[in-house]
mmCIF file of C-alpha atoms and ligand atoms in Angstrom:
data_model
loop_
_atom_site.group_PDB
_atom_site.id
_atom_site.type_symbol
_atom_site.label_atom_id
_atom_site.label_comp_id
_atom_site.label_asym_id
_atom_site.label_seq_id
_atom_site.Cartn_x
_atom_site.Cartn_y
_atom_site.Cartn_z
ATOM 1 C CA MET A 1 107.062 106.643 18.460
ATOM 2 C CA SER A 2 103.612 105.888 19.454
ATOM 3 C CA VAL A 3 102.144 103.136 17.294
ATOM 4 C CA THR A 4 98.793 102.380 18.717
ATOM 5 C CA ASP A 5 95.883 104.275 17.313
ATOM 6 C CA PRO A 6 95.548 107.503 19.360
ATOM 7 C CA ALA A 7 92.806 109.999 18.889
ATOM 8 C CA LEU A 8 93.878 111.417 15.581
ATOM 9 C CA VAL A 9 91.855 114.797 15.702
ATOM 10 C CA ALA A 10 94.334 117.320 17.356
ATOM 11 C CA PRO A 11 92.560 120.551 18.370
ATOM 12 C CA ALA A 12 94.112 123.467 16.468
ATOM 13 C CA SER A 13 94.924 126.697 18.101
ATOM 14 C CA ASP A 14 91.759 128.330 17.068
ATOM 15 C CA GLY A 15 89.698 125.486 18.809
ATOM 16 C CA ALA A 16 88.821 124.158 15.271
ATOM 17 C CA THR A 17 89.729 120.586 14.503
ATOM 18 C CA SER A 18 92.632 119.768 12.260
ATOM 19 C CA ARG A 19 92.623 116.793 10.009
ATOM 20 C CA PRO A 20 95.669 114.943 9.684
ATOM 21 C CA ARG A 21 97.086 113.997 6.411
ATOM 22 C CA VAL A 22 96.957 110.412 6.062
ATOM 23 C CA PHE A 23 98.499 108.074 3.439
ATOM 24 C CA SER A 24 98.410 104.356 3.130
ATOM 25 C CA GLY A 25 98.049 101.499 0.386
ATOM 26 C CA MET A 26 97.966 97.927 -0.554
ATOM 27 C CA LYS A 27 99.734 95.786 -3.213
ATOM 28 C CA PRO A 28 97.467 94.296 -5.947
ATOM 29 C CA THR A 29 98.880 90.671 -5.426
ATOM 30 C CA ASP A 30 96.315 88.383 -7.126
ATOM 31 C CA GLY A 31 93.601 91.009 -6.711
ATOM 32 C CA VAL A 32 92.265 89.900 -3.112
ATOM 33 C CA LEU A 33 92.763 90.873 0.112
ATOM 34 C CA HIS A 34 92.652 89.005 3.328
ATOM 35 C CA LEU A 35 91.170 89.443 6.844
ATOM 36 C CA GLY A 36 94.552 90.520 7.987
ATOM 37 C CA ASN A 37 94.626 93.442 5.359
ATOM 38 C CA TYR A 38 91.032 94.314 6.367
ATOM 39 C CA LEU A 39 91.478 94.210 9.960
ATOM 40 C CA GLY A 40 95.131 95.438 10.213
ATOM 41 C CA ALA A 41 94.503 98.441 7.820
ATOM 42 C CA LEU A 42 91.481 98.774 5.704
ATOM 43 C CA ARG A 43 88.803 98.709 8.473
ATOM 44 C CA GLY A 44 90.696 101.598 10.281
ATOM 45 C CA TRP A 45 90.931 103.732 7.153
ATOM 46 C CA VAL A 46 87.162 103.487 6.801
ATOM 47 C CA ALA A 47 86.427 104.125 10.561
ATOM 48 C CA HIS A 48 88.539 107.480 10.630
ATOM 49 C CA GLN A 49 87.887 108.783 7.125
ATOM 50 C CA ASP A 50 85.747 111.731 8.245
ATOM 51 C CA GLU A 51 88.558 112.601 10.934
ATOM 52 C CA ARG A 52 91.526 112.533 8.319
ATOM 53 C CA ASP A 53 92.736 114.024 5.232
ATOM 54 C CA SER A 54 93.312 110.767 3.608
ATOM 55 C CA VAL A 55 94.962 109.656 0.429
ATOM 56 C CA PHE A 56 94.902 105.872 -0.484
ATOM 57 C CA CYS A 57 96.664 104.125 -3.119
ATOM 58 C CA VAL A 58 96.717 100.880 -4.918
ATOM 59 C CA VAL A 59 100.522 100.463 -5.072
ATOM 60 C CA ASP A 60 100.732 98.462 -8.407
ATOM 61 C CA LEU A 61 104.560 99.394 -8.890
ATOM 62 C CA HIS A 62 105.369 97.333 -5.512
ATOM 63 C CA ALA A 63 103.624 94.261 -7.281
ATOM 64 C CA LEU A 64 106.801 94.229 -9.728
ATOM 65 C CA THR A 65 109.142 93.589 -7.084
ATOM 66 C CA VAL A 66 108.810 89.727 -7.677
ATOM 67 C CA PRO A 67 108.661 89.785 -11.550
ATOM 68 C CA GLU A 68 108.107 86.150 -11.657
ATOM 69 C CA ALA A 69 104.822 86.355 -10.005
ATOM 70 C CA VAL A 70 103.572 89.267 -12.350
ATOM 71 C CA ASP A 71 100.921 88.311 -15.193
ATOM 72 C CA PRO A 72 100.985 91.336 -17.180
ATOM 73 C CA SER A 73 97.675 90.504 -18.805
ATOM 74 C CA VAL A 74 95.770 90.683 -15.393
ATOM 75 C CA LEU A 75 97.828 93.200 -13.382
ATOM 76 C CA ARG A 76 95.494 95.934 -14.560
ATOM 77 C CA SER A 77 92.444 94.167 -13.659
ATOM 78 C CA THR A 78 93.759 93.004 -10.359
ATOM 79 C CA THR A 79 94.712 96.575 -9.611
ATOM 80 C CA ARG A 80 91.145 97.580 -10.364
ATOM 81 C CA ALA A 81 89.773 94.781 -8.240
ATOM 82 C CA ILE A 82 91.786 96.102 -5.124
ATOM 83 C CA ALA A 83 90.186 99.644 -5.505
ATOM 84 C CA ALA A 84 86.827 97.892 -5.780
ATOM 85 C CA LEU A 85 87.393 96.017 -2.520
ATOM 86 C CA TYR A 86 88.365 99.458 -0.878
ATOM 87 C CA PHE A 87 85.224 100.942 -2.071
ATOM 88 C CA ALA A 88 83.205 97.727 -1.176
ATOM 89 C CA CYS A 89 84.655 97.765 2.328
ATOM 90 C CA GLY A 90 83.225 101.410 2.881
ATOM 91 C CA LEU A 91 86.105 103.680 1.633
ATOM 92 C CA ASP A 92 84.245 106.757 0.131
ATOM 93 C CA PRO A 93 86.150 108.169 -2.997
ATOM 94 C CA GLU A 94 84.140 111.503 -2.309
ATOM 95 C CA ARG A 95 85.704 111.860 1.086
ATOM 96 C CA ASN A 96 89.176 110.380 0.345
ATOM 97 C CA VAL A 97 91.744 110.600 -2.601
ATOM 98 C CA VAL A 98 91.858 107.121 -4.061
ATOM 99 C CA PHE A 99 94.250 106.465 -7.026
ATOM 100 C CA VAL A 100 96.622 103.958 -8.527
ATOM 101 C CA GLN A 101 100.266 104.526 -7.891
ATOM 102 C CA SER A 102 101.588 104.111 -11.477
ATOM 103 C CA HIS A 103 99.069 106.675 -12.855
ATOM 104 C CA LEU A 104 101.593 109.232 -11.493
ATOM 105 C CA THR A 105 105.118 109.577 -12.526
ATOM 106 C CA GLU A 106 106.033 111.431 -9.312
ATOM 107 C CA HIS A 107 106.425 108.482 -7.255
ATOM 108 C CA ALA A 108 109.236 106.838 -9.495
ATOM 109 C CA GLU A 109 110.897 110.081 -9.807
ATOM 110 C CA CYS A 110 111.083 110.833 -6.143
ATOM 111 C CA THR A 111 112.101 107.079 -5.508
ATOM 112 C CA TRP A 112 115.432 107.713 -7.569
ATOM 113 C CA ILE A 113 116.155 111.073 -5.508
ATOM 114 C CA LEU A 114 115.487 109.010 -2.191
ATOM 115 C CA ASN A 115 117.417 106.120 -3.282
ATOM 116 C CA CYS A 116 120.588 108.241 -3.702
ATOM 117 C CA VAL A 117 120.281 109.296 0.169
ATOM 118 C CA THR A 118 119.281 105.753 1.504
ATOM 119 C CA PRO A 119 122.325 103.777 2.933
ATOM 120 C CA LEU A 120 122.279 100.251 1.684
ATOM 121 C CA GLY A 121 122.723 98.934 5.147
ATOM 122 C CA TRP A 122 119.335 100.412 6.311
ATOM 123 C CA LEU A 123 117.736 98.310 3.357
ATOM 124 C CA HIS A 124 119.539 95.134 4.237
ATOM 125 C CA ARG A 125 118.277 95.285 7.812
ATOM 126 C CA MET A 126 114.615 95.278 6.666
ATOM 127 C CA THR A 127 113.094 91.978 8.052
ATOM 128 C CA GLN A 128 110.646 91.525 5.172
ATOM 129 C CA PHE A 129 113.711 91.615 2.588
ATOM 130 C CA LYS A 130 115.514 89.140 4.790
ATOM 131 C CA ALA A 131 112.653 86.793 4.946
ATOM 132 C CA GLN A 132 111.820 87.033 1.231
ATOM 133 C CA ALA A 133 115.406 86.843 0.031
ATOM 134 C CA GLU A 134 115.819 83.728 2.314
ATOM 135 C CA ALA A 135 112.915 82.071 0.559
ATOM 136 C CA ARG A 136 114.326 82.727 -2.943
ATOM 137 C CA GLU A 137 117.261 81.617 -5.024
ATOM 138 C CA SER A 138 117.596 84.982 -6.866
ATOM 139 C CA VAL A 139 116.419 88.253 -5.695
ATOM 140 C CA GLY A 140 115.820 91.331 -7.840
ATOM 141 C CA SER A 141 117.106 94.759 -6.605
ATOM 142 C CA GLY A 142 113.618 96.018 -6.560
ATOM 143 C CA LEU A 143 112.838 93.834 -3.656
ATOM 144 C CA LEU A 144 115.587 95.276 -1.729
ATOM 145 C CA THR A 145 114.795 98.931 -2.621
ATOM 146 C CA TYR A 146 111.101 98.843 -2.531
ATOM 147 C CA PRO A 147 110.909 100.332 1.051
ATOM 148 C CA VAL A 148 112.281 103.561 -0.694
ATOM 149 C CA LEU A 149 109.571 103.512 -3.373
ATOM 150 C CA GLN A 150 107.193 103.173 -0.181
ATOM 151 C CA ALA A 151 108.971 105.991 1.444
ATOM 152 C CA ALA A 152 108.447 108.202 -1.682
ATOM 153 C CA ASP A 153 104.642 107.185 -1.555
ATOM 154 C CA ILE A 154 104.340 108.346 1.859
ATOM 155 C CA LEU A 155 106.690 111.693 1.751
ATOM 156 C CA LEU A 156 105.096 112.847 -1.579
ATOM 157 C CA TYR A 157 101.869 113.602 0.236
ATOM 158 C CA ASP A 158 103.361 115.719 3.252
ATOM 159 C CA THR A 159 101.884 112.608 5.232
ATOM 160 C CA GLU A 160 101.635 112.848 9.067
ATOM 161 C CA VAL A 161 99.974 109.433 9.699
ATOM 162 C CA VAL A 162 100.528 106.164 7.900
ATOM 163 C CA PRO A 163 97.737 103.628 9.312
ATOM 164 C CA VAL A 164 99.115 99.995 8.684
ATOM 165 C CA GLY A 165 99.205 96.489 10.091
ATOM 166 C CA GLU A 166 102.067 95.820 12.480
ATOM 167 C CA ASP A 167 104.345 94.216 9.773
ATOM 168 C CA GLN A 168 104.698 97.594 8.048
ATOM 169 C CA VAL A 169 105.807 99.626 11.136
ATOM 170 C CA GLN A 170 109.615 99.040 10.385
ATOM 171 C CA HIS A 171 108.965 100.373 6.804
ATOM 172 C CA VAL A 172 107.400 103.546 8.043
ATOM 173 C CA GLU A 173 110.215 103.932 10.478
ATOM 174 C CA LEU A 174 112.639 103.784 7.548
ATOM 175 C CA THR A 175 110.606 106.302 5.669
ATOM 176 C CA ARG A 176 111.129 108.652 8.626
ATOM 177 C CA ASP A 177 114.735 107.883 8.911
ATOM 178 C CA VAL A 178 115.313 108.733 5.044
ATOM 179 C CA ALA A 179 113.150 111.855 5.544
ATOM 180 C CA VAL A 180 115.253 113.038 8.527
ATOM 181 C CA ARG A 181 118.613 112.251 6.528
ATOM 182 C CA PHE A 182 117.242 114.215 3.484
ATOM 183 C CA ASN A 183 116.255 117.079 5.544
ATOM 184 C CA ARG A 184 119.692 117.163 7.235
ATOM 185 C CA LEU A 185 121.580 117.066 3.853
ATOM 186 C CA PHE A 186 119.152 119.321 1.945
ATOM 187 C CA GLY A 187 117.192 121.426 4.211
ATOM 188 C CA ASP A 188 113.711 121.148 5.542
ATOM 189 C CA THR A 189 111.794 119.564 2.834
ATOM 190 C CA PHE A 190 109.718 116.547 4.303
ATOM 191 C CA VAL A 191 106.905 116.245 6.677
ATOM 192 C CA LEU A 192 108.032 113.343 9.327
ATOM 193 C CA PRO A 193 105.404 110.615 9.256
ATOM 194 C CA ARG A 194 104.593 108.165 11.912
ATOM 195 C CA ALA A 195 102.800 104.826 11.813
ATOM 196 C CA VAL A 196 99.623 103.864 13.673
ATOM 197 C CA ILE A 197 98.491 100.332 14.001
ATOM 198 C CA PRO A 198 95.097 99.155 15.456
ATOM 199 C CA LYS A 199 94.742 98.209 19.254
ATOM 200 C CA ALA A 200 93.696 94.779 18.221
ATOM 201 C CA ALA A 201 94.291 92.465 15.179
ATOM 202 C CA ALA A 202 97.395 94.406 14.148
ATOM 203 C CA ARG A 203 98.970 91.104 13.237
ATOM 204 C CA VAL A 204 96.434 88.503 12.225
ATOM 205 C CA MET A 205 98.063 85.190 11.964
ATOM 206 C CA ALA A 206 97.852 82.517 9.208
ATOM 207 C CA LEU A 207 94.944 79.866 9.823
ATOM 208 C CA ASP A 208 97.426 76.992 9.011
ATOM 209 C CA ASP A 209 100.269 78.288 10.785
ATOM 210 C CA PRO A 210 99.527 80.523 13.679
ATOM 211 C CA THR A 211 103.236 81.421 14.284
ATOM 212 C CA ALA A 212 103.391 83.259 10.767
ATOM 213 C CA LYS A 213 101.162 86.369 9.736
ATOM 214 C CA MET A 214 98.443 85.832 7.142
ATOM 215 C CA SER A 215 99.823 86.783 3.800
ATOM 216 C CA LYS A 216 98.270 87.448 0.390
ATOM 217 C CA SER A 217 101.204 85.782 -1.464
ATOM 218 C CA ILE A 218 101.084 82.668 0.453
ATOM 219 C CA ALA A 219 97.319 82.530 0.323
ATOM 220 C CA ALA A 220 97.695 82.288 -3.485
ATOM 221 C CA GLU A 221 99.617 79.267 -2.977
ATOM 222 C CA ARG A 222 97.976 77.551 -0.125
ATOM 223 C CA ALA A 223 94.343 76.857 0.383
ATOM 224 C CA GLY A 224 93.372 77.258 4.266
ATOM 225 C CA HIS A 225 96.057 79.832 4.826
ATOM 226 C CA ALA A 226 94.032 82.902 4.912
ATOM 227 C CA ILE A 227 90.537 84.207 5.406
ATOM 228 C CA GLY A 228 89.917 85.796 1.732
ATOM 229 C CA LEU A 229 87.458 88.735 1.667
ATOM 230 C CA LEU A 230 85.908 87.177 -1.405
ATOM 231 C CA ASP A 231 85.867 83.539 -0.215
ATOM 232 C CA SER A 232 82.542 81.811 -0.408
ATOM 233 C CA PRO A 233 80.771 80.368 2.704
ATOM 234 C CA ALA A 234 81.671 76.994 1.558
ATOM 235 C CA VAL A 235 85.600 77.797 1.418
ATOM 236 C CA LEU A 236 85.357 79.921 4.670
ATOM 237 C CA LYS A 237 83.868 77.030 6.487
ATOM 238 C CA LYS A 238 86.638 74.556 5.056
ATOM 239 C CA SER A 239 89.406 76.997 6.082
ATOM 240 C CA ILE A 240 88.036 78.332 9.500
ATOM 241 C CA MET A 241 87.033 74.897 10.789
ATOM 242 C CA SER A 242 90.250 73.373 9.744
ATOM 243 C CA ALA A 243 92.386 76.214 11.346
ATOM 244 C CA VAL A 244 95.544 75.084 13.470
ATOM 245 C CA THR A 245 94.653 75.052 17.193
ATOM 246 C CA ASP A 246 96.100 72.795 19.958
ATOM 247 C CA SER A 247 94.720 69.689 21.662
ATOM 248 C CA GLY A 248 93.385 71.492 24.727
ATOM 249 C CA ARG A 249 90.299 73.326 25.633
ATOM 250 C CA GLU A 250 91.704 76.639 27.036
ATOM 251 C CA THR A 251 89.849 79.532 25.786
ATOM 252 C CA ARG A 252 91.413 82.232 28.183
ATOM 253 C CA PHE A 253 93.482 84.506 25.817
ATOM 254 C CA GLU A 254 96.550 84.567 27.847
ATOM 255 C CA GLN A 255 96.754 80.823 28.609
ATOM 256 C CA ALA A 256 95.639 79.647 25.135
ATOM 257 C CA GLY A 257 97.961 78.898 22.308
ATOM 258 C CA PRO A 258 98.781 80.968 19.297
ATOM 259 C CA GLY A 259 96.135 79.547 17.165
ATOM 260 C CA VAL A 260 93.287 79.936 19.686
ATOM 261 C CA ARG A 261 94.562 83.480 20.474
ATOM 262 C CA ASN A 262 94.179 84.275 16.784
ATOM 263 C CA LEU A 263 90.703 82.991 16.528
ATOM 264 C CA LEU A 264 89.594 84.843 19.817
ATOM 265 C CA THR A 265 91.094 87.961 18.582
ATOM 266 C CA ILE A 266 89.274 87.915 15.326
ATOM 267 C CA TYR A 267 86.034 86.898 16.984
ATOM 268 C CA GLN A 268 86.546 89.782 19.528
ATOM 269 C CA VAL A 269 87.226 92.371 16.963
ATOM 270 C CA LEU A 270 84.668 91.284 14.564
ATOM 271 C CA SER A 271 81.849 91.229 17.255
ATOM 272 C CA ASN A 272 83.095 94.308 19.209
ATOM 273 C CA GLU A 273 82.802 92.465 22.412
ATOM 274 C CA PRO A 274 85.198 92.769 25.279
ATOM 275 C CA MET A 275 87.848 89.998 25.080
ATOM 276 C CA ALA A 276 86.417 88.600 28.522
ATOM 277 C CA ALA A 277 83.154 88.161 27.137
ATOM 278 C CA ALA A 278 84.517 86.449 24.130
ATOM 279 C CA GLU A 279 86.431 83.943 26.606
ATOM 280 C CA ALA A 280 83.387 83.174 28.575
ATOM 281 C CA ARG A 281 81.169 82.671 25.473
ATOM 282 C CA PHE A 282 83.282 79.657 24.382
ATOM 283 C CA GLU A 283 84.517 78.515 27.845
ATOM 284 C CA GLY A 284 84.450 74.782 28.227
ATOM 285 C CA GLN A 285 82.984 74.086 24.819
ATOM 286 C CA GLY A 286 86.062 72.925 22.831
ATOM 287 C CA TYR A 287 87.623 74.715 19.791
ATOM 288 C CA GLY A 288 84.812 73.584 17.514
ATOM 289 C CA ALA A 289 82.446 76.001 19.049
ATOM 290 C CA LEU A 290 84.854 78.890 18.730
ATOM 291 C CA LYS A 291 85.674 78.137 15.038
ATOM 292 C CA LYS A 292 81.817 78.074 14.522
ATOM 293 C CA GLY A 293 81.477 81.445 16.267
ATOM 294 C CA VAL A 294 84.228 83.035 14.080
ATOM 295 C CA LEU A 295 82.850 81.575 10.950
ATOM 296 C CA GLU A 296 79.272 82.846 11.490
ATOM 297 C CA LEU A 297 80.764 86.448 12.208
ATOM 298 C CA VAL A 298 83.106 86.240 9.109
ATOM 299 C CA VAL A 299 80.356 85.287 6.898
ATOM 300 C CA GLU A 300 78.147 87.702 8.188
ATOM 301 C CA THR A 301 80.750 90.425 7.865
ATOM 302 C CA LEU A 302 81.852 89.694 4.554
ATOM 303 C CA ALA A 303 78.355 89.272 2.680
ATOM 304 C CA PRO A 304 77.777 92.865 2.314
ATOM 305 C CA ILE A 305 81.391 93.404 1.183
ATOM 306 C CA GLN A 306 81.269 90.751 -1.342
ATOM 307 C CA ALA A 307 77.682 91.960 -2.686
ATOM 308 C CA ARG A 308 78.898 95.602 -3.104
ATOM 309 C CA TYR A 309 82.211 94.210 -4.770
ATOM 310 C CA THR A 310 80.300 92.228 -7.294
ATOM 311 C CA GLU A 311 78.250 95.274 -8.105
ATOM 312 C CA LEU A 312 81.009 97.753 -8.593
ATOM 313 C CA MET A 313 83.032 95.160 -10.781
ATOM 314 C CA ARG A 314 79.945 95.274 -13.198
ATOM 315 C CA GLU A 315 80.897 98.725 -14.061
ATOM 316 C CA PRO A 316 84.677 98.679 -14.679
ATOM 317 C CA ALA A 317 84.652 102.069 -16.746
ATOM 318 C CA GLU A 318 82.954 103.787 -13.681
ATOM 319 C CA LEU A 319 85.764 102.518 -11.388
ATOM 320 C CA ASP A 320 88.441 103.732 -13.826
ATOM 321 C CA ALA A 321 86.900 107.154 -14.121
ATOM 322 C CA ILE A 322 86.797 107.207 -10.080
ATOM 323 C CA LEU A 323 90.498 106.062 -10.209
ATOM 324 C CA ALA A 324 91.491 108.693 -12.847
ATOM 325 C CA ARG A 325 89.721 111.598 -10.817
ATOM 326 C CA GLY A 326 91.779 110.284 -7.720
ATOM 327 C CA ALA A 327 95.108 110.450 -9.860
ATOM 328 C CA GLU A 328 94.441 114.122 -10.806
ATOM 329 C CA GLN A 329 93.642 115.003 -6.884
ATOM 330 C CA ALA A 330 96.840 113.090 -5.820
ATOM 331 C CA ARG A 331 98.973 114.762 -8.462
ATOM 332 C CA ALA A 332 97.727 118.219 -7.312
ATOM 333 C CA ILE A 333 99.308 117.271 -3.893
ATOM 334 C CA ALA A 334 102.234 115.336 -4.862
ATOM 335 C CA ALA A 335 103.655 117.536 -7.895
ATOM 336 C CA PRO A 336 104.235 120.535 -5.666
ATOM 337 C CA VAL A 337 106.155 118.438 -3.097
ATOM 338 C CA LEU A 338 108.352 116.706 -5.705
ATOM 339 C CA ALA A 339 109.203 120.195 -7.047
ATOM 340 C CA ARG A 340 110.262 121.112 -3.630
ATOM 341 C CA VAL A 341 112.241 118.011 -3.483
ATOM 342 C CA LYS A 342 113.971 118.705 -6.980
ATOM 343 C CA ALA A 343 114.692 122.497 -5.896
ATOM 344 C CA ALA A 344 116.220 121.203 -2.619
ATOM 345 C CA VAL A 345 118.724 118.824 -4.509
ATOM 346 C CA GLY A 346 119.312 121.268 -7.476
ATOM 347 C CA VAL A 347 117.685 119.314 -10.372
ATOM 348 C CA GLY A 348 114.771 120.110 -12.697
ATOM 349 C CA ALA A 349 113.864 122.889 -15.029
HETATM 350 N N1 LIG B 1 98.311 89.420 8.662
HETATM 351 C C1 LIG B 1 97.963 90.790 8.737
HETATM 352 N N2 LIG B 1 97.618 91.182 9.960
HETATM 353 C C2 LIG B 1 97.458 92.573 9.877
HETATM 354 N N3 LIG B 1 97.757 93.423 8.964
HETATM 355 C C3 LIG B 1 98.239 93.160 7.991
HETATM 356 N N4 LIG B 1 98.775 93.521 6.782
HETATM 357 C C4 LIG B 1 98.912 92.592 5.934
HETATM 358 N N5 LIG B 1 99.088 91.522 6.536
HETATM 359 C C5 LIG B 1 98.565 91.587 7.586
HETATM 360 C C6 LIG B 1 98.346 94.972 6.483
HETATM 361 O O1 LIG B 1 97.725 95.089 5.174
HETATM 362 C C7 LIG B 1 98.381 96.175 4.577
HETATM 363 C C8 LIG B 1 98.651 95.440 3.102
HETATM 364 O O2 LIG B 1 99.921 95.905 2.642
HETATM 365 P P1 LIG B 1 100.527 95.328 1.376
HETATM 366 O O3 LIG B 1 99.551 95.057 0.416
HETATM 367 O O4 LIG B 1 101.770 96.290 1.115
HETATM 368 O O5 LIG B 1 101.197 93.980 1.706
HETATM 369 P P2 LIG B 1 101.840 93.377 3.041
HETATM 370 O O6 LIG B 1 101.889 94.091 4.134
HETATM 371 O O7 LIG B 1 103.183 92.479 2.502
HETATM 372 O O8 LIG B 1 100.654 92.275 3.170
HETATM 373 P P3 LIG B 1 100.511 90.825 2.506
HETATM 374 O O9 LIG B 1 99.065 90.318 2.783
HETATM 375 O O10 LIG B 1 101.529 89.984 3.422
HETATM 376 O O11 LIG B 1 100.838 90.782 1.084
HETATM 377 P P4 LIG B 1 101.995 90.291 0.278
HETATM 378 O O12 LIG B 1 101.758 88.829 0.410
HETATM 379 O O13 LIG B 1 101.410 90.709 -1.240
HETATM 380 O O14 LIG B 1 103.264 90.789 0.419
HETATM 381 C C9 LIG B 1 99.351 96.802 5.186
HETATM 382 O O15 LIG B 1 99.127 97.846 5.996
HETATM 383 C C10 LIG B 1 99.789 95.605 5.970
HETATM 384 O O16 LIG B 1 100.402 96.051 7.412
#
């Protein structure tokens, strides 16, 4: 399976271009996204929105997998905030279907059917489950089976392409395996999806531990871990200037340590400069100059996103109306697919 972002516009047989169906989503953990979410996924969603027939979701049911971390009084507003961030980053609700997962019952219904065809061993092998289970005393079954919910999310839209960061590739592969198994047991029902990841910044690393990926849930507990899309310039200065590097002065990507490689990657992707130019720019200057360069670019990139986000969040009713329209459009695609699934297994009226 190819996972680097290919040209996604495949010429149709009549010479016209066909727009592949795309699905992706993010969890509303804490109502904020970080630079990894943006560079690994969201930026690509926006860049390709004219070439793809896209469906994007805020996957709020996934937020329930760790119930201790859920605050029911704020989940609805954090879900809305993630949608606002999608739009603030440039996702256009006129050109894409954008909705909230729990506004459709089809996802939960399809998940039950897919749960029944998914071998337990496949779920125990998921590296994200293993890592999260190791870090907790007790683990809910939702944490084990949420990749099946994710499979339902994707398969309900006849999805061909799933643009994600590298950490999610294993889950998209599982989705494909579940679809293949279902099709073998019950006849051809599902389209087989594939993951695409960006060529650079598919895995943005944590500022305070460049051996681990930047993560929303850790960012909520540890200042200086992530670059939050809504962080003020003062907070960004503090976290980026204290990013973990090493004691050397090496700025060549291949020779540098993981912290410097991470900063160089962020710089290169945000500046659109070739890596060689980014390396040369900071050569012999020490890591303070690299951090300052990254800081300036991050502040410049995030300023318009933050301004647009603030504007959008002033009109929650308008956001809710956009999401309600998105849910209708999503249901128009998902309901017939679920009907196909139920007919295949012999349930439903
Ligand atoms: N560090 C990262 N680098 C590149 N891409 C990343 N993504 C997440 N972290 C990085 C991509 O962002 C999307 C978010 O998916 P999600 O909300 O389902 O959560 P996740 O993958 O589990 O990401 P987080 O930030 O670590 O969230 P929490 O802490 O809430 O679990 C996906 O496309 C992901 O690949």
